[in-house]
Amino acid sequence: MIVNLLSSGRKHRETILTDAFLRHILLSKNEQLAYIGFDFHDFW
């Protein structure tokens, strides 16, 4: 399980990192990986 705590969305600077991180995970095609993106800004 991979949990990404970087901010996401167009207004956050970490979006570039979040997108690149997710792209690499998807390219790995590893069915045993579970990706969870959690942005604290959405819940604060």
Coordinates of C-alpha atoms in Angstrom, one line a residue:
M1 CA 0.0 0.0 0.0
I2 CA 1.3 3.4 -0.9
V3 CA -0.2 6.5 0.7
N4 CA 0.5 9.8 -0.9
L5 CA 0.2 12.8 1.4
L6 CA 1.2 15.4 -1.1
S7 CA -1.3 18.2 -1.9
S8 CA -3.1 17.7 -5.1
G9 CA -5.2 20.0 -7.3
R10 CA -4.4 22.8 -9.6
K11 CA -3.8 25.4 -6.9
H12 CA -1.2 23.4 -5.0
R13 CA 2.5 23.3 -5.9
E14 CA 2.9 19.7 -5.2
T15 CA 0.6 18.7 -8.1
I16 CA 3.6 18.1 -10.4
L17 CA 5.1 15.6 -7.8
T18 CA 1.7 14.0 -7.2
D19 CA 1.1 13.4 -10.9
A20 CA 4.6 12.1 -11.5
F21 CA 4.4 9.7 -8.5
L22 CA 1.0 8.3 -9.7
R23 CA 2.3 8.0 -13.3
H24 CA 5.2 5.9 -12.2
I25 CA 3.0 3.7 -10.0
L26 CA 0.6 3.1 -13.0
L27 CA 3.5 2.4 -15.3
S28 CA 4.8 -0.3 -13.0
K29 CA 1.6 -2.3 -13.7
N30 CA 2.0 -4.0 -10.3
E31 CA -1.4 -5.3 -9.3
Q32 CA -0.2 -5.8 -5.7
L33 CA 0.2 -2.0 -5.2
A34 CA -2.7 0.0 -3.8
Y35 CA -2.3 3.7 -4.2
I36 CA -4.2 6.1 -1.9
G37 CA -4.0 9.8 -2.4
F38 CA -5.0 11.9 0.6
D39 CA -4.9 15.7 0.6
F40 CA -5.3 17.2 4.1
H41 CA -6.5 20.4 2.5
D42 CA -9.7 18.6 1.4
F43 CA -10.5 17.8 5.0
W44 CA -9.2 20.7 7.0

